[in-house]
Structures are given as structure tokens and as C-alpha cells.
Amino acid sequence: MGTRGEAARGPGYAGGGAAMNAYNLQLQICLQSVGHQYAPSHPTKRKIEPRTRLTSHGYLLIEALVYIGLIFVLLGVAYVGLYRFIDNSVVLRRSAEDISRAMHAGELWRADVRSAGRGIGLEATEAGSILHLANSRGEIAYTYRDGAVFRRVDKGTWVRVLKDVKASSMEADVQPHITGWRWELELQPQTKGIIKGGRVRPLFTFLSSQKAG
């Protein structure tokens, strides 16, 4: 039956099959040439990278001890600096308070000298010298003993006007046309810490002239 069909198709069908085969062959040659043209000359090789190794870092015991030692050193230096700052601040505050008290006592002494007339004199006693200032309202006296300056009005009790005094001297300062009085005063320096003394040496000199007539 197949033979009859091929015979029925005739000689023209055979020629058509040959043409189809030739067309297919040409198409394969074209495809191969195109593939050869765009194909790389050297085929790339895929580079296989090695897997990265995950490692964990830590601190040794010696390193930890070194770091702890450094922290303690820094804390010690900071503590020493803070202690010195606080100590200096306290000494400065106390010195300022002593200076303020000395200035108030000096102004009171100068006012008493100015208000006194001719009745000003020094009396030497076993306890120390006493400065007598006589005015219209009575007598005022000053003395230094036991590291303090005391003041007395008339025959009353001695009142401490200044403490922590290292040295005190009241004496006349005679000038050609006027008679004045000088008070040399030195306070105890404030201690820095427990033993070391402060740098401030509180020295004072008060001058005043007595009332004329």
C-alpha cells in the first residue's frame, strides 16, 4: 500500500524530499557557523573559591589581668587628683574665711583707735601687753594670749574677736605731725591634708591714727 502511495505521488515528490534535505543541511551549517562565531575562544572556567573558615577570637587570662591592672592604675591616678583638688579647695575656703575674719577685726580695731583721744597706752603684763583706748564712752582694751586676740569694754569680760592667731603686735607709729598706731597680725596657716601646711601665709598690717585733741 505504501508503494502505491509513493508511486501515486510521482517523481516530483522524490525531488521535493531531496530539496527538503538539502535545506535542512544548509540550516544546520548556518547554525553551526553562527554558534562558532559567538562562542568564546577560550571557555571560562568557573573558579571555585574555598569556603571561608569561621574563627572566634577571645581574650586570654593574662590579657584580662593586664587590662584589670591598667584600670586600677587609672582609677588610682584619678583618685589622687580628686583628693588633691578637694584638699586644695578646702584649704582655700578656710583661708578665705580667716582673711574675712581678720579684716572685720582689723576694721573694729581701727574704729576704736580713731574714736580714742589722747588716752592711748600700752600696759605690759605677765600674760601679755594690753592696749588701752580711752574715749568718751569708756575704755576699750585689746590683748593677745593663747593664740587669740581678745577685746574688753570698760571692766567687762574679755571677748575673743579673732582666733587661730600666730603672732600679734600693737605699737605706736609716731610721725612728724601725727601719732598713729600699727597692728601687725599673722594668722596660723591652714593645714593641707593632715600635716602639710598650706601655701597661703596670712599676714596683715592695720594702720590707724588717734583722734586729735
Rosetta silent file (secondary structure, phi, psi, omega in degrees, C-alpha in Angstrom):
SEQUENCE: MGTRGEAARGPGYAGGGAAMNAYNLQLQICLQSVGHQYAPSHPTKRKIEPRTRLTSHGYLLIEALVYIGLIFVLLGVAYVGLYRFIDNSVVLRRSAEDISRAMHAGELWRADVRSAGRGIGLEATEAGSILHLANSRGEIAYTYRDGAVFRRVDKGTWVRVLKDVKASSMEADVQPHITGWRWELELQPQTKGIIKGGRVRPLFTFLSSQKAG
SCORE:     score description
SCORE:     0.000 S_00000001
   1 L     0.000  -35.015  176.612    0.000    0.000    0.000 S_00000001
   2 H   -69.507  -30.153 -178.255    2.898    2.229    0.689 S_00000001
   3 H   -70.829  -36.970  178.457    4.341    1.522   -2.677 S_00000001
   4 H   -67.137  -37.793  179.740    1.223    2.519   -4.341 S_00000001
   5 H   -64.929  -45.876  179.875    1.153    5.778   -2.478 S_00000001
   6 H   -63.250  -37.204  179.117    4.689    6.679   -3.376 S_00000001
   7 H   -69.018  -34.909  179.372    4.002    5.706   -6.952 S_00000001
   8 H   -67.256  -31.940 -178.970    0.864    7.775   -6.941 S_00000001
   9 H   -70.433  -28.917  173.435    2.783   10.789   -5.731 S_00000001
  10 L    89.667  179.995 -177.214    5.036   10.506   -8.714 S_00000001
  11 H   -70.804  -20.513 -179.623    8.592   11.500   -9.367 S_00000001
  12 H   -68.655  -31.437  179.823    8.026   15.076   -8.263 S_00000001
  13 H   -66.622  -38.955  177.613    7.629   14.119   -4.600 S_00000001
  14 H   -61.887  -40.041  178.070   11.061   12.488   -4.547 S_00000001
  15 H   -66.914  -34.581  177.455   12.611   15.654   -5.836 S_00000001
  16 H   -66.703  -35.923  178.029   10.807   17.630   -3.152 S_00000001
  17 H   -66.779  -38.014  178.372   12.218   15.398   -0.419 S_00000001
  18 H   -65.795  -38.531  177.878   15.734   15.877   -1.698 S_00000001
  19 H   -65.115  -38.492  179.220   15.262   19.631   -1.693 S_00000001
  20 H   -65.355  -40.419  178.272   13.981   19.499    1.876 S_00000001
  21 H   -64.578  -39.929  178.465   17.006   17.512    2.972 S_00000001
  22 H   -64.615  -39.271  178.820   19.350   19.980    1.312 S_00000001
  23 H   -64.097  -42.876  178.276   17.561   22.879    3.042 S_00000001
  24 H   -63.043  -39.299  179.904   17.872   21.193    6.411 S_00000001
  25 H   -64.795  -43.103  177.761   21.565   20.572    5.816 S_00000001
  26 H   -62.978  -39.154  179.938   22.178   24.216    4.927 S_00000001
  27 H   -63.848  -41.031  177.769   20.254   25.340    8.022 S_00000001
  28 H   -64.344  -39.392  179.659   22.393   23.149   10.271 S_00000001
  29 H   -64.558  -40.673  178.949   25.583   24.530    8.669 S_00000001
  30 H   -64.081  -43.860 -179.798   24.376   28.128    9.253 S_00000001
  31 H   -63.985  -38.881  178.401   23.501   27.431   12.859 S_00000001
  32 H   -66.196  -39.564  179.332   26.870   25.831   13.469 S_00000001
  33 H   -66.364  -39.892  178.281   28.687   28.778   11.897 S_00000001
  34 H   -66.042  -43.367  178.072   26.717   31.266   13.985 S_00000001
  35 H   -63.393  -36.728  178.820   27.340   29.313   17.159 S_00000001
  36 H   -70.171  -31.238  179.811   31.035   29.089   16.353 S_00000001
  37 H   -69.425  -42.155 -176.410   31.189   32.863   15.735 S_00000001
  38 H   -92.772   -3.002  178.214   29.670   33.873   19.106 S_00000001
  39 L   -77.117  140.649  179.442   31.229   31.126   21.109 S_00000001
  40 L   -66.418  145.670 -178.702   34.181   32.266   23.273 S_00000001
  41 L   -65.684  -37.815  178.262   37.614   31.347   22.042 S_00000001
  42 L  -121.787  113.222 -179.146   38.612   30.107   25.452 S_00000001
  43 L   -62.639  133.414 -179.162   35.874   28.670   27.562 S_00000001
  44 L   -71.908  138.800  176.360   35.752   30.238   31.004 S_00000001
  45 L  -100.997  130.596 -179.803   36.492   28.024   33.883 S_00000001
  46 L   -72.829  120.186 -179.225   34.446   28.552   36.977 S_00000001
  47 L   -82.356  122.426 -179.188   36.668   29.433   39.827 S_00000001
  48 L   -95.444  110.847  179.778   35.743   27.582   42.915 S_00000001
  49 L   -81.794  139.460  178.459   36.534   29.677   45.942 S_00000001
  50 L   -70.217  150.140 -179.850   37.385   27.863   49.117 S_00000001
  51 L   -69.291  132.648  179.039   34.939   28.210   51.945 S_00000001
  52 L   -68.869  138.265 -177.175   35.893   30.842   54.439 S_00000001
  53 L   -91.027  120.118 -179.678   36.764   29.417   57.785 S_00000001
  54 L   -82.233  121.127  179.230   34.812   30.971   60.626 S_00000001
  55 L  -121.946  146.378  178.407   37.011   31.568   63.646 S_00000001
  56 L  -110.722  130.419 -179.106   36.046   33.053   67.023 S_00000001
  57 L   -98.854  147.656  178.577   38.512   35.316   68.898 S_00000001
  58 L  -143.820  177.353  179.919   38.729   35.534   72.698 S_00000001
  59 L  -105.453  138.788  174.642   40.886   37.000   75.495 S_00000001
  60 L   -78.559  163.967 -179.845   43.458   35.078   77.394 S_00000001
  61 H   -65.443  -36.918  179.127   43.531   35.154   81.174 S_00000001
  62 H   -65.401  -41.840  178.302   46.832   37.086   81.155 S_00000001
  63 H   -61.962  -42.235  178.838   45.366   39.738   78.862 S_00000001
  64 H   -62.109  -40.703  178.855   42.346   40.109   81.141 S_00000001
  65 H   -66.179  -37.444  177.584   44.641   40.541   84.170 S_00000001
  66 H   -64.122  -44.632  178.738   46.674   43.184   82.325 S_00000001
  67 H   -62.885  -40.959  178.359   43.540   45.134   81.431 S_00000001
  68 H   -64.305  -39.863  177.080   42.284   44.942   85.015 S_00000001
  69 H   -62.777  -41.816  177.629   45.660   46.209   86.263 S_00000001
  70 H   -63.279  -39.585  178.869   45.551   49.156   83.857 S_00000001
  71 H   -63.326  -41.503  178.866   42.052   50.040   85.010 S_00000001
  72 H   -66.165  -36.577  177.625   43.178   50.037   88.651 S_00000001
  73 H   -64.156  -45.643  178.995   46.156   52.270   87.807 S_00000001
  74 H   -63.205  -40.970  178.187   43.917   54.784   86.033 S_00000001
  75 H   -64.959  -37.290  178.149   41.447   54.758   88.905 S_00000001
  76 H   -65.597  -43.420  177.838   44.277   55.345   91.389 S_00000001
  77 H   -63.230  -41.671  179.060   45.629   58.330   89.451 S_00000001
  78 H   -65.091  -37.837  179.518   42.136   59.795   89.175 S_00000001
  79 H   -66.385  -41.660  178.960   41.548   59.312   92.915 S_00000001
  80 H   -63.001  -43.946  177.753   44.818   61.071   93.818 S_00000001
  81 H   -62.540  -41.799  178.538   43.948   64.006   91.557 S_00000001
  82 H   -65.053  -40.262  179.750   40.449   64.252   93.007 S_00000001
  83 H   -63.610  -43.100  179.388   41.793   64.113   96.579 S_00000001
  84 H   -65.643  -38.716  178.820   44.278   66.916   95.911 S_00000001
  85 H   -63.218  -45.752  179.530   41.585   69.031   94.276 S_00000001
  86 H   -64.606  -41.011 -178.979   39.229   68.610   97.237 S_00000001
  87 H   -63.364  -46.596  178.759   42.051   69.261   99.720 S_00000001
  88 H   -64.457  -36.696  179.045   43.150   72.461   97.979 S_00000001
  89 H   -64.664  -41.865  179.028   39.565   73.627   97.727 S_00000001
  90 H   -65.292  -42.945  179.229   39.017   73.141  101.475 S_00000001
  91 H   -62.978  -42.242  179.651   42.261   74.962  102.340 S_00000001
  92 H   -64.046  -41.682  179.230   41.360   77.859  100.061 S_00000001
  93 H   -64.362  -43.171  179.260   37.886   78.175  101.574 S_00000001
  94 H   -66.934  -38.567  177.268   39.227   78.149  105.120 S_00000001
  95 H   -63.916  -39.561  177.568   41.930   80.681  104.264 S_00000001
  96 H   -64.137  -38.681  177.367   39.293   82.981  102.745 S_00000001
  97 H   -65.819  -39.816  177.733   37.217   82.702  105.926 S_00000001
  98 H   -64.053  -40.709  178.990   40.272   83.543  108.074 S_00000001
  99 H   -64.334  -41.148  178.937   41.059   86.572  105.917 S_00000001
 100 H   -63.698  -42.921  179.024   37.472   87.781  106.194 S_00000001
 101 H   -65.360  -38.973  178.762   37.502   87.429  109.992 S_00000001
 102 H   -65.865  -37.971  179.019   40.847   89.227  110.231 S_00000001
 103 H   -66.027  -40.364  178.187   39.572   92.114  108.108 S_00000001
 104 H   -64.690  -42.610  178.558   36.495   92.536  110.316 S_00000001
 105 H   -65.970  -38.868  178.270   38.652   92.512  113.472 S_00000001
 106 H   -65.119  -40.307  178.011   41.080   94.997  111.908 S_00000001
 107 H   -66.307  -36.643  176.627   38.302   97.419  110.959 S_00000001
 108 H   -64.929  -42.025  178.643   36.901   97.217  114.501 S_00000001
 109 H   -64.448  -42.733  179.728   40.349   97.976  115.946 S_00000001
 110 H   -64.084  -39.471  177.603   40.877  100.915  113.598 S_00000001
 111 H   -65.097  -39.489  177.807   37.486  102.378  114.524 S_00000001
 112 H   -65.435  -39.223  178.770   38.317  102.088  118.229 S_00000001
 113 H   -66.870  -41.773 -179.855   41.690  103.819  117.717 S_00000001
 114 H   -64.629  -35.907 -177.973   40.123  106.641  115.714 S_00000001
 115 H   -78.219  -14.578 -178.815   37.471  107.236  118.366 S_00000001
 116 L   -81.110  151.399  178.082   40.039  107.360  121.190 S_00000001
 117 L   -93.387 -134.095  179.796   41.603  110.645  122.285 S_00000001
 118 L   -76.513  -13.609 -174.954   44.941  111.134  123.923 S_00000001
 119 L   -84.268   67.027  175.705   44.329  108.326  126.346 S_00000001
 120 E  -122.346  128.945 -179.778   46.014  105.523  124.411 S_00000001
 121 E  -160.123  160.174  178.847   48.722  103.462  126.024 S_00000001
 122 E  -105.146  139.410  177.627   50.291  100.031  126.296 S_00000001
 123 E  -121.631  123.946  179.040   50.471   98.077  129.525 S_00000001
 124 E   -89.784  125.303  177.995   52.933   95.212  129.887 S_00000001
 125 L  -128.172  173.594  178.794   51.698   92.306  131.977 S_00000001
 126 L   -67.992  -33.937  179.311   52.792   88.724  132.583 S_00000001
 127 L   -76.328  -22.851 -177.512   50.019   87.427  130.318 S_00000001
 128 L   146.797  170.783 -179.595   50.924   89.885  127.541 S_00000001
 129 E   -75.712  147.576  179.855   50.705   93.537  126.579 S_00000001
 130 E  -122.996  129.436  177.225   47.347   95.329  126.813 S_00000001
 131 E   -97.487  120.809 -179.857   46.392   98.274  124.614 S_00000001
 132 E  -102.454  128.872  179.047   44.095  100.731  126.392 S_00000001
 133 E  -123.255  108.988 -178.966   41.894  103.005  124.294 S_00000001
 134 E   -99.216  131.725  176.114   40.015  105.635  126.250 S_00000001
 135 E  -136.101 -172.301 -176.268   37.148  107.540  124.640 S_00000001
 136 L   -69.164  -22.022 -177.646   34.096  109.491  125.751 S_00000001
 137 L   -94.902   -6.236  179.955   32.008  106.338  126.257 S_00000001
 138 E   144.278 -150.316 -178.543   34.544  104.471  128.363 S_00000001
 139 E  -126.171  140.660  177.253   37.627  102.392  127.810 S_00000001
 140 E  -121.663  135.792 -177.507   38.342   99.655  125.315 S_00000001
 141 E  -127.841  146.238  177.060   41.252   97.264  125.735 S_00000001
 142 E  -125.897  143.678  176.306   42.924   94.733  123.416 S_00000001
 143 E  -151.217  159.342 -179.816   45.252   91.871  124.319 S_00000001
 144 E  -125.488  124.993  176.319   46.792   88.788  122.723 S_00000001
 145 E  -162.159  153.314  176.658   47.164   85.465  124.508 S_00000001
 146 L    53.828   36.508  176.641   46.710   81.744  123.923 S_00000001
 147 L    71.162   27.761  179.841   46.686   82.159  120.153 S_00000001
 148 E  -152.302  157.886  176.510   43.767   84.611  120.063 S_00000001
 149 E  -106.936  129.747 -177.529   43.029   88.356  120.247 S_00000001
 150 E  -116.437  152.783  179.152   40.582   89.495  122.928 S_00000001
 151 E  -130.830  140.438 -179.270   38.665   92.743  123.359 S_00000001
 152 E  -134.312  135.531  177.273   37.179   94.196  126.543 S_00000001
 153 E  -105.150  122.682 -176.489   34.813   97.134  127.027 S_00000001
 154 L    55.341 -125.505 -179.216   35.310   99.005  130.313 S_00000001
 155 L  -107.330   25.075 -179.599   35.662   96.417  133.103 S_00000001
 156 L   -76.671 -168.168 -179.201   33.672   93.718  131.410 S_00000001
 157 L   -83.442  156.073  177.238   34.795   90.280  130.397 S_00000001
 158 L   -76.081  132.114  179.919   37.279   89.609  127.646 S_00000001
 159 E  -116.142  129.145 -179.969   35.627   88.633  124.363 S_00000001
 160 E   -75.091  123.866  179.251   37.563   86.801  121.691 S_00000001
 161 E  -105.458  -16.610 -179.069   37.451   88.713  118.412 S_00000001
 162 E  -154.943  130.989  179.690   39.956   86.642  116.434 S_00000001
 163 L  -114.131  175.407  179.902   41.209   83.055  116.800 S_00000001
 164 L    55.291   48.060 -179.568   44.000   80.983  115.258 S_00000001
 165 E   -99.585  128.847  178.147   46.484   83.856  115.638 S_00000001
 166 E   -87.865  -38.642  179.453   50.170   83.029  115.325 S_00000001
 167 E  -153.171  146.215  179.410   51.566   86.456  116.253 S_00000001
 168 E  -148.950  133.314 -179.560   50.109   89.863  117.198 S_00000001
 169 E  -145.575  122.661  176.471   51.839   93.152  117.980 S_00000001
 170 E  -115.691  123.530 -177.069   50.226   96.564  118.595 S_00000001
 171 E  -148.637  161.543 -178.992   52.583   99.520  118.855 S_00000001
 172 E   -75.922  144.271  177.183   52.713  103.261  118.287 S_00000001
 173 E  -122.330   89.357 -173.238   53.733  104.610  114.880 S_00000001
 174 E   -80.531  126.622  176.045   54.943  108.147  115.562 S_00000001
 175 L  -115.483  166.350 -176.249   55.015  110.510  112.592 S_00000001
 176 L   -56.258  -40.431 -174.506   56.186  114.194  112.493 S_00000001
 177 L  -118.711    4.758 -177.857   52.682  115.669  112.676 S_00000001
 178 L  -153.576  151.145  176.486   50.538  112.771  113.762 S_00000001
 179 E  -111.385  116.632 -179.800   50.644  109.816  116.102 S_00000001
 180 E  -113.615  175.086  179.235   49.414  106.608  114.606 S_00000001
 181 E  -132.094  144.601 -176.327   49.166  103.027  115.688 S_00000001
 182 E  -122.999  137.173  176.137   50.180   99.856  113.918 S_00000001
 183 E  -122.132  110.556  176.514   48.829   96.362  114.360 S_00000001
 184 E   -94.529  123.609 -172.864   50.980   93.565  112.936 S_00000001
 185 E  -132.514  136.650  174.583   48.986   90.374  112.695 S_00000001
 186 E  -135.816  127.511  179.853   49.814   86.880  111.477 S_00000001
 187 E   -95.460  160.593  174.983   47.328   84.014  111.408 S_00000001
 188 L   -70.055  129.111  177.525   48.013   80.321  111.596 S_00000001
 189 L   -68.258  145.659  178.289   48.208   78.878  108.059 S_00000001
 190 L   -71.546  136.939 -179.968   45.611   76.301  107.217 S_00000001
 191 E   -75.510  142.793  178.553   46.930   72.768  107.116 S_00000001
 192 L  -103.424  110.028 -174.401   46.837   70.944  103.810 S_00000001
 193 L    80.902 -125.799 -178.609   45.749   67.388  104.391 S_00000001
 194 L  -103.493  -43.390 -174.228   46.942   66.104  107.764 S_00000001
 195 L  -117.714  -46.067 -171.804   50.438   67.543  108.243 S_00000001
 196 L   -63.504  131.415  179.606   51.495   69.641  105.269 S_00000001
 197 E   -80.969  158.983  178.896   50.780   73.337  105.663 S_00000001
 198 L   -74.770  167.104 -179.235   49.100   75.482  103.071 S_00000001
 199 L   -82.214  -18.580 -177.720   50.913   77.891  100.786 S_00000001
 200 L   -81.156  122.392  176.025   48.960   80.915  101.971 S_00000001
 201 L  -109.133  101.162 -173.520   50.726   82.796  104.772 S_00000001
 202 L   -76.785  103.157  175.998   48.140   85.250  106.149 S_00000001
 203 E  -116.148  137.336 -178.059   49.983   88.433  107.194 S_00000001
 204 E  -135.328  147.151  173.152   48.149   91.699  107.928 S_00000001
 205 E  -134.315  117.436  179.510   49.171   95.241  108.837 S_00000001
 206 E  -110.095  132.767  178.985   46.488   97.643  110.079 S_00000001
 207 E  -120.826  140.356  177.372   47.227  101.364  110.477 S_00000001
 208 E  -154.884  153.784  178.659   45.129  103.960  112.253 S_00000001
 209 E  -115.049  142.491 -179.023   45.592  107.413  113.781 S_00000001
 210 L   -78.613  158.942 -177.263   44.167  108.522  117.093 S_00000001
 211 L   -67.965  133.679 -178.521   41.728  111.369  117.425 S_00000001
 212 L   -75.938  148.389  174.464   43.361  114.811  117.787 S_00000001
 213 L    89.493    0.000    0.000   42.718  116.954  120.872 S_00000001
